[in-house]
mmCIF file of C-alpha atoms and ligand atoms in Angstrom:
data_model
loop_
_atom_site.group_PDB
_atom_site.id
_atom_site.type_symbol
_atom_site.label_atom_id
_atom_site.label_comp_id
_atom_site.label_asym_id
_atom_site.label_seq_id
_atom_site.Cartn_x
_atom_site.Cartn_y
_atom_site.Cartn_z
ATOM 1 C CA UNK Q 1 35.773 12.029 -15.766
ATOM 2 C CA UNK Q 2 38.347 14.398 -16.969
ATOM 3 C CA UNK Q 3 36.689 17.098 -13.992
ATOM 4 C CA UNK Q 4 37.054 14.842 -11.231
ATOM 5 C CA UNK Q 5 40.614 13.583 -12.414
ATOM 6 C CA UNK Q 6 42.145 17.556 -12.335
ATOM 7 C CA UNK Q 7 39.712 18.317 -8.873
ATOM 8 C CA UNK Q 8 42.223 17.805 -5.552
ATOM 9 C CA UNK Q 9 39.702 17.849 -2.401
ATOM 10 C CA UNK Q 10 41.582 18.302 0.821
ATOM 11 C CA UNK Q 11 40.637 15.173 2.942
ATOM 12 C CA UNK Q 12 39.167 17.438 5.697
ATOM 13 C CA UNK Q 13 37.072 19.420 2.654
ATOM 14 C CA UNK Q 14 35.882 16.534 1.583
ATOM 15 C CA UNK Q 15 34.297 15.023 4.887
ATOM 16 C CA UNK Q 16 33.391 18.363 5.552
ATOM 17 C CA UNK Q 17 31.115 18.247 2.100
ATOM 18 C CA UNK Q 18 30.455 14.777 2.338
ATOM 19 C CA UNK Q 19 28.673 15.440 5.891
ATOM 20 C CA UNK Q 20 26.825 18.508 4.867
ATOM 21 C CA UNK Q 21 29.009 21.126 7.005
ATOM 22 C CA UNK Q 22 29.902 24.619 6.482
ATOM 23 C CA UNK Q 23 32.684 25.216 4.217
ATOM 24 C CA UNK Q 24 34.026 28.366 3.431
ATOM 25 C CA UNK Q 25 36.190 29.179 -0.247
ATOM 26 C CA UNK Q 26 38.858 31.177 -0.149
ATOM 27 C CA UNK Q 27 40.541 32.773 -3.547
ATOM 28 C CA UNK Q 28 44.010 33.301 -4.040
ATOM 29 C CA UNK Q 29 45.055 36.254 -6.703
ATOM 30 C CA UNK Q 30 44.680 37.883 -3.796
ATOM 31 C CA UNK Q 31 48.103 36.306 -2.626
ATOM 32 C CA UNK Q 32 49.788 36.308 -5.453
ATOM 33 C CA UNK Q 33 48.919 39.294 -7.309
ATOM 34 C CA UNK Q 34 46.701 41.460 -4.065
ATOM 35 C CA UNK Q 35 49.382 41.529 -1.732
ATOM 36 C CA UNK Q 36 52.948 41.674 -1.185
ATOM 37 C CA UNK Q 37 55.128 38.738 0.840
ATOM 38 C CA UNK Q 38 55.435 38.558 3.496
ATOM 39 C CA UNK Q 39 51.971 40.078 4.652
ATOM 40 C CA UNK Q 40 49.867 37.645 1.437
ATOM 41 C CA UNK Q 41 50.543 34.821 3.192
ATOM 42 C CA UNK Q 42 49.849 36.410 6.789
ATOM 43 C CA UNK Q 43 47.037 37.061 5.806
ATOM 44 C CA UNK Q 44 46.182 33.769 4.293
ATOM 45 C CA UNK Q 45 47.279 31.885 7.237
ATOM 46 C CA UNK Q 46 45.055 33.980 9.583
ATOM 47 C CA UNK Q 47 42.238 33.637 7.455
ATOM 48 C CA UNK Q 48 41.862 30.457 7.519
ATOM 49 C CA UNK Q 49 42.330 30.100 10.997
ATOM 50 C CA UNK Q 50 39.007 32.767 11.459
ATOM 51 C CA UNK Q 51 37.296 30.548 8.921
ATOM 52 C CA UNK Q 52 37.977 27.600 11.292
ATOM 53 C CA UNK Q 53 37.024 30.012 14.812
ATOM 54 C CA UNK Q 54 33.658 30.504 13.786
ATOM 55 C CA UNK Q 55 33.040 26.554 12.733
ATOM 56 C CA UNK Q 56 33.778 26.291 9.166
ATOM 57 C CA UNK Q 57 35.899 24.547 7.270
ATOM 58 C CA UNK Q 58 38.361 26.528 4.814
ATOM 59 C CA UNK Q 59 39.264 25.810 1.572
ATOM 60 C CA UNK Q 60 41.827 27.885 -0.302
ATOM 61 C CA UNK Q 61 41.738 27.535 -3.889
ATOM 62 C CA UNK Q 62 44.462 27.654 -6.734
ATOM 63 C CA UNK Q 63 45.848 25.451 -9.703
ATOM 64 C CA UNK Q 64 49.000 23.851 -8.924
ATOM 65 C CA UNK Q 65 50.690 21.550 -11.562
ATOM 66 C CA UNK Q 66 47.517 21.452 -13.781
ATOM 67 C CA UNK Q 67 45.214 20.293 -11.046
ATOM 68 C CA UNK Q 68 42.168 22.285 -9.210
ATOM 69 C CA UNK Q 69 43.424 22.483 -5.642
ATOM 70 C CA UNK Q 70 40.423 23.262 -3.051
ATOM 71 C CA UNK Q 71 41.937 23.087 0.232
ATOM 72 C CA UNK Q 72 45.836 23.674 0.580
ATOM 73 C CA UNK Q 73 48.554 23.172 3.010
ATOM 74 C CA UNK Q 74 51.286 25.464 4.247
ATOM 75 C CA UNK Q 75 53.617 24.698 1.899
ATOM 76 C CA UNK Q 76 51.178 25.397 -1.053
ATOM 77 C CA UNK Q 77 50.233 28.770 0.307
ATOM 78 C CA UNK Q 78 53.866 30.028 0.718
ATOM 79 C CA UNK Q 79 54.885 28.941 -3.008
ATOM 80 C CA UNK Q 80 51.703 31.391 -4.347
ATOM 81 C CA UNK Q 81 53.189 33.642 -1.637
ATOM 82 C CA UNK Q 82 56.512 33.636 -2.926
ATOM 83 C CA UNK Q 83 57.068 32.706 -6.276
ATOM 84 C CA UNK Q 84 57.441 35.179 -8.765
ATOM 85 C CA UNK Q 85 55.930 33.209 -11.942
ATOM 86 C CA UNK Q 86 52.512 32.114 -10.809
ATOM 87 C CA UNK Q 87 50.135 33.005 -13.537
ATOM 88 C CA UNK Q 88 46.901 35.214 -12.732
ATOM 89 C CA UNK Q 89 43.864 33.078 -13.896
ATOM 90 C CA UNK Q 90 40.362 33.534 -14.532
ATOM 91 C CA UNK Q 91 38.091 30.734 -15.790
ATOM 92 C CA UNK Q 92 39.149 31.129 -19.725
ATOM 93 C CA UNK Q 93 42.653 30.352 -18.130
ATOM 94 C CA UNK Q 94 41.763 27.416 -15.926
ATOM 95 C CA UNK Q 95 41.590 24.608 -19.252
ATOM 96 C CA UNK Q 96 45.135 26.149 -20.604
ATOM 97 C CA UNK Q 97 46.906 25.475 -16.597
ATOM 98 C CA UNK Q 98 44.879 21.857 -16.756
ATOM 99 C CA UNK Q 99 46.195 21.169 -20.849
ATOM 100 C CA UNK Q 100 49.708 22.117 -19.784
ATOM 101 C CA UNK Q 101 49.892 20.973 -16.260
ATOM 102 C CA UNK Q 102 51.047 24.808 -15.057
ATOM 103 C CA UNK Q 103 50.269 26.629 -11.732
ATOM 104 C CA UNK Q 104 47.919 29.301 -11.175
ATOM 105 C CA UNK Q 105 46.037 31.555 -8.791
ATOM 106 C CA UNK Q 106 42.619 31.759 -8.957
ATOM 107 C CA UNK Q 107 40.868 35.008 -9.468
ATOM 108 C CA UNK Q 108 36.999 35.593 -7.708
ATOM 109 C CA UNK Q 109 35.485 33.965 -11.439
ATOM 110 C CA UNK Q 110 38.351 31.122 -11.754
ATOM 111 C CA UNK Q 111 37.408 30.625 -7.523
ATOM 112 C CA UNK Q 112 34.115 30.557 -7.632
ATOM 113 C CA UNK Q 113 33.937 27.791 -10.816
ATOM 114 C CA UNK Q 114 36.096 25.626 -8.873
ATOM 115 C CA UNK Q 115 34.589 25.835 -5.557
ATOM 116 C CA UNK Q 116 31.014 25.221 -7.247
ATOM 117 C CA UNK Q 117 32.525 22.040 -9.084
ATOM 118 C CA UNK Q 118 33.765 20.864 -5.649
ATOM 119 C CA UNK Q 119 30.094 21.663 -4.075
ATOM 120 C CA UNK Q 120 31.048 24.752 -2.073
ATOM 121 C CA UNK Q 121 28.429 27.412 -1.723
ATOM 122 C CA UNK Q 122 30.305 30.192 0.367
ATOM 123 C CA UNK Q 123 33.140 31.867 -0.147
ATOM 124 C CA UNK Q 124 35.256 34.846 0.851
ATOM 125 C CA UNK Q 125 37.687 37.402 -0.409
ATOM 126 C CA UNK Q 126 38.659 41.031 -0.285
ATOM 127 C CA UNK Q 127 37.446 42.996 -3.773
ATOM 128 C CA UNK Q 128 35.576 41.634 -6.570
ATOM 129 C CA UNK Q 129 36.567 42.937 -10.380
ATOM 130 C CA UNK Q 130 33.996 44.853 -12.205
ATOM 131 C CA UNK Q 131 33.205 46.940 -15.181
ATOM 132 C CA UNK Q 132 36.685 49.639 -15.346
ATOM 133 C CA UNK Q 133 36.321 53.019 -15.742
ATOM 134 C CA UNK Q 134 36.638 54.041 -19.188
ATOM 135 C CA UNK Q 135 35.243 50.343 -20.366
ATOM 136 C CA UNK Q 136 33.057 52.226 -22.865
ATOM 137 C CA UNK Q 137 36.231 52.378 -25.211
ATOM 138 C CA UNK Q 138 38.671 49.699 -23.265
ATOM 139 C CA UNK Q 139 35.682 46.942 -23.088
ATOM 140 C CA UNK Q 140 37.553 46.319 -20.040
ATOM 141 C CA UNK Q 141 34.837 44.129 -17.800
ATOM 142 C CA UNK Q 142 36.140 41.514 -15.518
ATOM 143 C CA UNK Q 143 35.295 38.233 -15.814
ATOM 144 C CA UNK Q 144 34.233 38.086 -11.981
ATOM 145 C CA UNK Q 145 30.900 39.716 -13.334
ATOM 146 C CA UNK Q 146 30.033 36.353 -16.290
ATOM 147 C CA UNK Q 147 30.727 33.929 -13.290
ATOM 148 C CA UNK Q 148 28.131 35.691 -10.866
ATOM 149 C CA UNK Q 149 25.770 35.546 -13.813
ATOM 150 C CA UNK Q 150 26.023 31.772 -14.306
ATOM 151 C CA UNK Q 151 27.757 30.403 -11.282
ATOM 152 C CA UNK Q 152 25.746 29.913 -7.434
ATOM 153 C CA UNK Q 153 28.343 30.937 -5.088
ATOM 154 C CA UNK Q 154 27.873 33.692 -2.788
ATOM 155 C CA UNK Q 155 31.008 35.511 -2.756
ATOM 156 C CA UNK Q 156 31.306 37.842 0.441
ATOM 157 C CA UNK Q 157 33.536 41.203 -0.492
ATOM 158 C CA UNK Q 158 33.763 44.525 0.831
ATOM 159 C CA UNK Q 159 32.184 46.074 -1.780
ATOM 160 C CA UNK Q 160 33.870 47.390 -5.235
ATOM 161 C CA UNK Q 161 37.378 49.317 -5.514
ATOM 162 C CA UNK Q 162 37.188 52.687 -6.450
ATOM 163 C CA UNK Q 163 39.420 51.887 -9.151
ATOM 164 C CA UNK Q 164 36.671 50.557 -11.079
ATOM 165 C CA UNK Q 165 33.043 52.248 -12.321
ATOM 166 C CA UNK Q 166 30.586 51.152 -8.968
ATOM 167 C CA UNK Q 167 27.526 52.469 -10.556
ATOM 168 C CA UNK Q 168 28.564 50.431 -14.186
ATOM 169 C CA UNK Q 169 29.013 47.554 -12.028
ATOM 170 C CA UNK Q 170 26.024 47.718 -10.051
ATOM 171 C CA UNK Q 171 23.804 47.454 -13.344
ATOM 172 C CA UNK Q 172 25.837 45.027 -14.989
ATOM 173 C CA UNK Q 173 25.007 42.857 -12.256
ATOM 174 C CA UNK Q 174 21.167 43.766 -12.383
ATOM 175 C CA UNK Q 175 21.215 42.967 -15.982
ATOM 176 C CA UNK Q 176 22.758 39.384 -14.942
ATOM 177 C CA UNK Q 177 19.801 39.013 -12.272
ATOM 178 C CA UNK Q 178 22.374 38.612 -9.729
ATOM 179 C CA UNK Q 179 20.611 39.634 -6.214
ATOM 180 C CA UNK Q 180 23.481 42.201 -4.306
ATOM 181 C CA UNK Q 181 23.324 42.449 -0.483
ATOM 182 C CA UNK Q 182 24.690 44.988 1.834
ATOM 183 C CA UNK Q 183 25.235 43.406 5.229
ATOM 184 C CA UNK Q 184 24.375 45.903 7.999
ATOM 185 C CA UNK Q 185 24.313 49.146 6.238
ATOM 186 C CA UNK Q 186 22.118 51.119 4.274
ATOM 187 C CA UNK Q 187 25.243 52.466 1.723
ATOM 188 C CA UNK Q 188 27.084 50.429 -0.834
ATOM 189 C CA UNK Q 189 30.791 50.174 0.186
ATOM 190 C CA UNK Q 190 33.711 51.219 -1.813
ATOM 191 C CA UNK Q 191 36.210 48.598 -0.279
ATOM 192 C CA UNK Q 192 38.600 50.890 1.861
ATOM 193 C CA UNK Q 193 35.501 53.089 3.150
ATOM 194 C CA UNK Q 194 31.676 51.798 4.029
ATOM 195 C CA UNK Q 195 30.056 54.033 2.002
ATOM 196 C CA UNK Q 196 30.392 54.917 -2.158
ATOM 197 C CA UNK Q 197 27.968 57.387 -3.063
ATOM 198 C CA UNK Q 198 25.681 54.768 -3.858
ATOM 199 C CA UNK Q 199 22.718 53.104 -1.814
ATOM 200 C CA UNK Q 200 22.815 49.246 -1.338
ATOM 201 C CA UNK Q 201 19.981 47.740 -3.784
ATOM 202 C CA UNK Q 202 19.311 45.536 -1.063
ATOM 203 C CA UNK Q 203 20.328 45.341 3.126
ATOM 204 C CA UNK Q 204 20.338 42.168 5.322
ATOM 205 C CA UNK Q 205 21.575 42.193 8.730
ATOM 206 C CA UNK Q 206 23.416 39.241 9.283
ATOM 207 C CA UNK Q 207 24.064 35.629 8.404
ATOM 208 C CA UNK Q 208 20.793 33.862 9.356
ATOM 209 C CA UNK Q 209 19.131 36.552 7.025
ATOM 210 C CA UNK Q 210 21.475 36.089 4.409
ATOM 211 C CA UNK Q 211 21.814 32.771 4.322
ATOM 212 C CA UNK Q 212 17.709 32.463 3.656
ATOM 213 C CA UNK Q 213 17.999 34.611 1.191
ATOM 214 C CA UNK Q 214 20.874 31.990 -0.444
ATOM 215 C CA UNK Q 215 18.092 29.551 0.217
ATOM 216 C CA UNK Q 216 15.377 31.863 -1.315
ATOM 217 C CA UNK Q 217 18.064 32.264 -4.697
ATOM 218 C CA UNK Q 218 19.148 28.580 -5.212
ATOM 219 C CA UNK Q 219 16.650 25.904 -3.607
ATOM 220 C CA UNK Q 220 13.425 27.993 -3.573
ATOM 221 C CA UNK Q 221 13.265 30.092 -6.944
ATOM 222 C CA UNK Q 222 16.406 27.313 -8.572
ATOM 223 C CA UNK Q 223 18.115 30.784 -10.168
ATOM 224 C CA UNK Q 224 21.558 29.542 -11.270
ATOM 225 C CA UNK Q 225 23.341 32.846 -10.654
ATOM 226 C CA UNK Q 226 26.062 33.729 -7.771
ATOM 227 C CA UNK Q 227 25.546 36.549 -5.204
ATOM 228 C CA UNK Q 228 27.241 39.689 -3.930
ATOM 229 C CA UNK Q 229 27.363 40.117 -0.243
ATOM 230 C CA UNK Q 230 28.891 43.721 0.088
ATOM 231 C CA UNK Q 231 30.480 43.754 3.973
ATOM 232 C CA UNK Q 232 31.386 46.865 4.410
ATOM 233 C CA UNK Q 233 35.135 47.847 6.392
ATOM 234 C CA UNK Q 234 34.938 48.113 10.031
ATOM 235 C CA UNK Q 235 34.808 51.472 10.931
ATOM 236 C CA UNK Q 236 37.829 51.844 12.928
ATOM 237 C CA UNK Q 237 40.204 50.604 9.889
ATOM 238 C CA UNK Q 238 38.003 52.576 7.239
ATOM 239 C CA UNK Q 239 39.938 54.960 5.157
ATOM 240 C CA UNK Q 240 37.434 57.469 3.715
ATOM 241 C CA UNK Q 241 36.674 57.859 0.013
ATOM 242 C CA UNK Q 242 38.061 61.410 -0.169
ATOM 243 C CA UNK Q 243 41.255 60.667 0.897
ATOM 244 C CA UNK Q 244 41.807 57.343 -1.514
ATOM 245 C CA UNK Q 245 39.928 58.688 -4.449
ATOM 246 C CA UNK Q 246 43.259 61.447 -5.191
ATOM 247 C CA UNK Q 247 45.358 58.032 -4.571
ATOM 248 C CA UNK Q 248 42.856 56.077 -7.440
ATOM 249 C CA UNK Q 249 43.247 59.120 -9.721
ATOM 250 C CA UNK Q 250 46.940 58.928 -9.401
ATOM 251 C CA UNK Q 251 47.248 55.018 -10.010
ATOM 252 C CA UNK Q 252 44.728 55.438 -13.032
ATOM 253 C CA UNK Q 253 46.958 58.118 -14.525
ATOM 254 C CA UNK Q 254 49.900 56.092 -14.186
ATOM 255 C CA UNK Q 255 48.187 53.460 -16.026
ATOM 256 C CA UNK Q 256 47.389 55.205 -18.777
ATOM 257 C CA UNK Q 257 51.140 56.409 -18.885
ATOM 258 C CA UNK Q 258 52.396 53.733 -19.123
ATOM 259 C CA UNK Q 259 50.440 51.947 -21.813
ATOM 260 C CA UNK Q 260 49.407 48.824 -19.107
ATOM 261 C CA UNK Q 261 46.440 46.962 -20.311
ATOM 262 C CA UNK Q 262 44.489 43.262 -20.260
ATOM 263 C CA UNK Q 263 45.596 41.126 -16.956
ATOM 264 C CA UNK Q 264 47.561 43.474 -15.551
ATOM 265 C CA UNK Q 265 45.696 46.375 -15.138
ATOM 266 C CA UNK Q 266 44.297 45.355 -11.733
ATOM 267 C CA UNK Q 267 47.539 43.988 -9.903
ATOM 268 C CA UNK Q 268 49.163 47.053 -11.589
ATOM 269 C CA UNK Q 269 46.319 49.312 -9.967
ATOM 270 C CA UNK Q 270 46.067 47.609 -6.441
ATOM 271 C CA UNK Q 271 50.149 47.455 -6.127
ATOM 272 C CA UNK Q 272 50.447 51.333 -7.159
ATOM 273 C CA UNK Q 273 47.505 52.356 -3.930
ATOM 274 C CA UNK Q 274 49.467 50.071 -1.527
ATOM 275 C CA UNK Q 275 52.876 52.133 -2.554
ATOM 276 C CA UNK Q 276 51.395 55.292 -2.116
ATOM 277 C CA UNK Q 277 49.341 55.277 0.713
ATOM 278 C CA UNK Q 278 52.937 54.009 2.744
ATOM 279 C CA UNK Q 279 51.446 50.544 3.609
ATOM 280 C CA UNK Q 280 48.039 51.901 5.438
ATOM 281 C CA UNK Q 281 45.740 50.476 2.638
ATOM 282 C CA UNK Q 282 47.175 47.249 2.991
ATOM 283 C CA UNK Q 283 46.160 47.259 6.936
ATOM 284 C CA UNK Q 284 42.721 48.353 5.786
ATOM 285 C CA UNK Q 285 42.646 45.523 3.232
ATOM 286 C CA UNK Q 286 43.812 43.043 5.481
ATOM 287 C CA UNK Q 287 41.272 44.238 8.377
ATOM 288 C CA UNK Q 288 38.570 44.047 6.057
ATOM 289 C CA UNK Q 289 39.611 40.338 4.242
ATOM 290 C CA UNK Q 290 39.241 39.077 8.155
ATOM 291 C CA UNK Q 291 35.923 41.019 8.169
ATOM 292 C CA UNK Q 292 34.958 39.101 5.498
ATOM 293 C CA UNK Q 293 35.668 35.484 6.686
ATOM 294 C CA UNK Q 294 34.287 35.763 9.542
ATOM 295 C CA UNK Q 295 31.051 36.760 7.611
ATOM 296 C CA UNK Q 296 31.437 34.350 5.080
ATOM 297 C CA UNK Q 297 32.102 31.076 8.118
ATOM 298 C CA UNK Q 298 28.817 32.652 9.746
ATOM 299 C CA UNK Q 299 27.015 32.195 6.767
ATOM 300 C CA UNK Q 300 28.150 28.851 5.573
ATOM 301 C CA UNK Q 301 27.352 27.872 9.216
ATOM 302 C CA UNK Q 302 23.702 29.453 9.030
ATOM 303 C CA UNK Q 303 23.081 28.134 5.484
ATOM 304 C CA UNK Q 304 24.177 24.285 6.780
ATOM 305 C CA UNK Q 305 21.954 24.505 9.581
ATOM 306 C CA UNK Q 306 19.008 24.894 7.451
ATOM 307 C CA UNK Q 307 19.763 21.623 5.603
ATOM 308 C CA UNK Q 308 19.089 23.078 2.147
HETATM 309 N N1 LIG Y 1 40.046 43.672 -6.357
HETATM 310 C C1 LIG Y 1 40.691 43.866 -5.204
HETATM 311 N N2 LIG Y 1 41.665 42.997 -4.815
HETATM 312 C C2 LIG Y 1 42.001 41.910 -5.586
HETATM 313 C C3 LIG Y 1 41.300 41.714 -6.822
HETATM 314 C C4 LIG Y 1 40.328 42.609 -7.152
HETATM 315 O O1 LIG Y 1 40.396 44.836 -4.519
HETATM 316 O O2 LIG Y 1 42.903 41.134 -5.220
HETATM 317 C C5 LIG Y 1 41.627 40.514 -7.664
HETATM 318 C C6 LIG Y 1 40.573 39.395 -7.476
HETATM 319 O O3 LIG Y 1 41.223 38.136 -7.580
HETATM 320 C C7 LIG Y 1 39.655 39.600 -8.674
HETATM 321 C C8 LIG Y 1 40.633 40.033 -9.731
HETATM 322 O O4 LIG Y 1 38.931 38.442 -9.046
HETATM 323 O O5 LIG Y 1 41.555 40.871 -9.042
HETATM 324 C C9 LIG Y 1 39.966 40.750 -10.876
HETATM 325 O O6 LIG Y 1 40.882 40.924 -11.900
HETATM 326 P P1 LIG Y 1 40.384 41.445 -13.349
HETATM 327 O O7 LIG Y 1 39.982 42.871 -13.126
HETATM 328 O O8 LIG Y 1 41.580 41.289 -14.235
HETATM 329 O O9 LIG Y 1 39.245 40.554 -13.750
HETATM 330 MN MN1 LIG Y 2 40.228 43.050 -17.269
#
């Protein structure tokens, strides 16, 4: 089968799978495009190594040399790190890396349709893409939002980026059926700061609620969608959402100078905030991507033990 030829399991993933333990996914645009070296691949290291603290496997994901990597060694990590070419893919990307054998990084949609093919339920990252502002007249909506709409991963963020239209997203993503959970708080985060303006459509508090609600979405009702589990930034590394938004403004400005559109838009968006915030968003991100794991590991755990 031409899916299991161009899937790569790490050993350890796969006896992980095989035995019915947690296993957490773990995207990486983020890495390539999110961050800048040397702290992308600190922070992918460290991850990984929360992921294992709490008692879960993880399994980074990306497309090197036309083949679906889930699970990747040092080596791996530092090359999507480091190297200047690696392509930004979503899932309309992933059969044009396989077809021509190139490498990739995975984006939340391109993530979350590997880790499904590879049986993982669970996985973690930093932001997820949504409908742009100004998407009325760009049509601008990423392709994070079709793959929670047909895809059942639970993908653990910290919410939705300023940079893009929260309340647009937040319907788009009622229209798809796809249940959104704030852990913990009553307000929908914003990604830097716990709170956007908006209320949370629905709160949990913690991972043996969330994962029966997983339960409740997949094995109970059999809804093929993904979920949103919005974990919002710990307070102490929060920056609040009147301070970014001037930042945002700026970066979106920019934009339109310069005429950037399509792929880029996002890496051109998140690499502008890290400039001009002198490095302090980048702690928040990274403080809140380790917020996230450790959410995402509890959950796998809690969603294994119930033997669903
Ligand atoms: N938002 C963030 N950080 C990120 C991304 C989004 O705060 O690194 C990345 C994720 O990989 C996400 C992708 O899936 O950008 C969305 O890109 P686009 O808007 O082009 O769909
Ligand atoms: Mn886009």
């Amino acid at each position: 089968m031409m899916a299991a030829m161009s899937l790569v399991v790490q050993p350890e993933v796969a006896d992980a799978l095989r035995d019915g333990r947690a296993v957490v996914a773990l995207e990486s645009t983020i890495i390539s495009h999110g961050m800048p070296f040397p702290q992308n691949v600190e922070m992918a290291t460290e991850v990984e190594q929360i992921v294992r603290d709490e008692g879960a496997v993880p399994a980074t994901i990306a497309v090197l040399d036309g083949r679906c990597h889930v699970g990747l060694d040092e080596a791996c990590l530092h090359t999507l790190a480091t190297s200047g070419d690696v392509v930004k893919a979503t899932t309309r990307d992933l059969p044009w890396l396989i077809a021509t054998g190139r490498t990739g990084a995975t984006t939340v949609a391109a993530t979350m349709r590997i880790a499904a093919l590879a049986g993982i339920r669970v996985f973690a990252t930093g932001g997820i893409g949504g409908v742009h502002r100004g998407a009325s007249s760009t049509f601008d909506v990423s392709a994070d939002l079709t793959e929670l709409a047909t895809t059942p991963v639970a993908v653990v963020s910290a919410g939705i980026k300023s940079i893009l239209d929260i309340g647009l997203t937040l319907e788009r993503l009622e229209t798809a059926s796809v249940p959104v959970i704030v852990n913990a708080s009553d307000d929908f985060p914003s990604f830097y700061s716990r709170t956007s303006g908006l209320p949370a459509p629905r709160r949990l508090d913690g991972a043996v609620e969330i994962a029966r609600l997983l339960d409740a979405t997949w094995n109970a009702l059999g809804l093929r969608v993904g979920v949103s589990i919005a974990n919002p930034i710990p307070a102490a590394a929060e920056i609040p959402a009147g301070e970014i938004a001037a930042v945002i403004e700026h970066a979106l400005d920019s934009l339109a100078a310069e005429g950037i559109t399509g792929q880029e838009v996002t890496p051109y968006l998140l690499a502008h905030v890290v400039e001009q915030t002198g490095g302090r968003s980048l702690e928040a991100n990274i403080a809140l991507v380790r917020n996230n794991a450790t959410l995402a590991a509890q959950v796998a755990v809690a969603y294994a033990g119930l033997g669903a």
